[in-house]
């Protein structure tokens, strides 16, 4: 009896620790990505964004994306890919006004996606 209670409590503690780790990890990864996209947004707004700036954000996202597939559904990651690639292609052609709208979507997604996967009551039900 005591052994089963102890094992149950240990399993609950491990689950809670895992959920805390996932929340911390997602927030850290998306904060770094958000900062990069925000910097690119500012440069695009000033019409000074270059291909190198866009490629740096793409490389950062590629690195983060490979690890985030473990925790986030592929559809959400694919949508970020789609909007980011569209924005970057518009930056390549110096169509900054159109690129801004896509970068705004990517910024909002980078800010809001981690909240969709935190351990909150509204995410459970």
CSV table of C-alpha atoms in Angstrom, one decimal:
chain,number,residue,atom,x,y,z
A,1,UNK,CA,0.0,0.0,0.0
A,2,UNK,CA,2.7,2.5,1.0
A,3,UNK,CA,4.8,1.5,-2.0
A,4,UNK,CA,1.9,2.1,-4.5
A,5,UNK,CA,1.2,5.5,-2.9
A,6,UNK,CA,4.9,6.4,-3.1
A,7,UNK,CA,5.1,5.4,-6.7
A,8,UNK,CA,1.9,7.3,-7.6
A,9,UNK,CA,3.2,10.5,-5.9
A,10,UNK,CA,6.5,10.1,-7.7
A,11,UNK,CA,4.7,9.7,-11.0
A,12,UNK,CA,2.7,12.9,-10.3
A,13,UNK,CA,5.8,14.8,-9.3
A,14,UNK,CA,7.6,13.7,-12.5
A,15,UNK,CA,4.6,14.7,-14.7
A,16,UNK,CA,4.5,18.2,-13.0
A,17,UNK,CA,8.2,18.6,-13.4
A,18,UNK,CA,7.9,17.6,-17.1
A,19,UNK,CA,5.1,20.1,-17.7
A,20,UNK,CA,7.1,22.9,-16.0
A,21,UNK,CA,10.2,22.0,-18.1
A,22,UNK,CA,8.1,22.1,-21.4
A,23,UNK,CA,6.6,25.5,-20.5
A,24,UNK,CA,10.0,26.9,-19.6
A,25,UNK,CA,11.6,25.5,-22.7
A,26,UNK,CA,8.9,26.7,-25.1
A,27,UNK,CA,8.9,30.2,-23.6
A,28,UNK,CA,12.7,30.4,-23.9
A,29,UNK,CA,12.8,29.2,-27.5
A,30,UNK,CA,9.9,31.4,-28.7
A,31,UNK,CA,11.3,34.4,-26.9
A,32,UNK,CA,14.5,34.2,-28.7
A,33,UNK,CA,12.7,33.7,-32.0
A,34,UNK,CA,10.3,36.6,-31.2
A,35,UNK,CA,13.3,39.0,-30.6
A,36,UNK,CA,14.8,38.0,-33.9
A,37,UNK,CA,11.6,38.5,-35.8
A,38,UNK,CA,10.9,41.8,-34.0
A,39,UNK,CA,14.4,43.1,-35.0
A,40,UNK,CA,13.7,42.1,-38.6
A,41,UNK,CA,10.3,43.8,-38.4
A,42,UNK,CA,11.9,47.0,-37.2
A,43,UNK,CA,14.4,46.9,-40.0
A,44,UNK,CA,11.7,46.2,-42.5
A,45,UNK,CA,9.6,49.1,-41.2
A,46,UNK,CA,12.7,51.3,-41.7
A,47,UNK,CA,13.2,49.7,-45.2
A,48,UNK,CA,16.7,48.7,-44.3
A,49,UNK,CA,16.2,44.9,-44.0
A,50,UNK,CA,18.6,42.9,-46.2
A,51,UNK,CA,18.8,39.4,-47.5
A,52,UNK,CA,21.4,38.6,-44.8
A,53,UNK,CA,19.0,39.8,-42.1
A,54,UNK,CA,16.2,37.6,-43.5
A,55,UNK,CA,18.5,34.6,-43.9
A,56,UNK,CA,19.7,35.0,-40.3
A,57,UNK,CA,16.1,34.8,-39.0
A,58,UNK,CA,15.4,31.8,-41.3
A,59,UNK,CA,18.5,30.0,-40.0
A,60,UNK,CA,17.4,30.7,-36.4
A,61,UNK,CA,13.9,29.4,-37.0
A,62,UNK,CA,15.3,26.3,-38.8
A,63,UNK,CA,17.3,25.5,-35.7
A,64,UNK,CA,14.4,26.1,-33.3
A,65,UNK,CA,11.9,24.3,-35.5
A,66,UNK,CA,13.9,21.0,-35.5
A,67,UNK,CA,13.6,20.9,-31.7
A,68,UNK,CA,10.1,22.3,-31.4
A,69,UNK,CA,8.5,19.4,-33.4
A,70,UNK,CA,8.7,17.4,-30.2
A,71,UNK,CA,6.3,19.6,-28.3
A,72,UNK,CA,4.2,21.5,-30.9
A,73,UNK,CA,2.0,20.1,-33.6
A,74,UNK,CA,3.4,20.1,-37.1
A,75,UNK,CA,0.5,22.3,-38.4
A,76,UNK,CA,1.5,25.2,-36.1
A,77,UNK,CA,5.1,25.0,-37.2
A,78,UNK,CA,4.2,24.7,-40.8
A,79,UNK,CA,2.1,27.8,-40.6
A,80,UNK,CA,5.0,29.8,-39.0
A,81,UNK,CA,7.2,28.4,-41.9
A,82,UNK,CA,4.7,29.5,-44.5
A,83,UNK,CA,4.3,33.1,-43.2
A,84,UNK,CA,8.0,33.5,-42.4
A,85,UNK,CA,9.0,32.3,-45.9
A,86,UNK,CA,6.5,34.5,-47.5
A,87,UNK,CA,7.7,37.6,-45.6
A,88,UNK,CA,11.3,36.7,-46.4
A,89,UNK,CA,10.7,36.4,-50.1
A,90,UNK,CA,9.0,39.8,-50.0
A,91,UNK,CA,12.0,41.3,-48.3
A,92,UNK,CA,14.2,39.7,-51.0
A,93,UNK,CA,12.2,41.7,-53.6
A,94,UNK,CA,12.2,44.8,-51.5
A,95,UNK,CA,8.4,44.8,-51.1
A,96,UNK,CA,8.6,45.9,-47.5
A,97,UNK,CA,5.0,47.0,-47.0
A,98,UNK,CA,3.7,43.5,-47.8
A,99,UNK,CA,6.5,41.8,-45.8
A,100,UNK,CA,5.4,43.8,-42.7
A,101,UNK,CA,2.0,42.2,-42.7
A,102,UNK,CA,3.5,38.7,-42.7
A,103,UNK,CA,6.1,39.6,-40.2
A,104,UNK,CA,3.4,40.9,-37.9
A,105,UNK,CA,1.6,37.6,-38.1
A,106,UNK,CA,4.8,35.7,-37.3
A,107,UNK,CA,5.5,38.0,-34.4
A,108,UNK,CA,2.0,37.4,-32.9
A,109,UNK,CA,2.4,33.7,-33.4
A,110,UNK,CA,5.8,33.7,-31.7
A,111,UNK,CA,4.3,35.5,-28.8
A,112,UNK,CA,1.1,33.5,-28.5
A,113,UNK,CA,2.0,29.9,-29.5
A,114,UNK,CA,3.7,29.0,-26.2
A,115,UNK,CA,0.6,30.0,-24.3
A,116,UNK,CA,-1.4,27.4,-26.3
A,117,UNK,CA,0.7,24.6,-24.8
A,118,UNK,CA,1.0,25.6,-21.2
A,119,UNK,CA,-0.7,23.8,-18.4
A,120,UNK,CA,-3.7,26.0,-17.9
A,121,UNK,CA,-7.3,25.1,-17.2
A,122,UNK,CA,-8.6,26.6,-20.5
A,123,UNK,CA,-6.0,24.4,-22.5
A,124,UNK,CA,-7.2,21.2,-20.8
A,125,UNK,CA,-10.9,21.6,-21.4
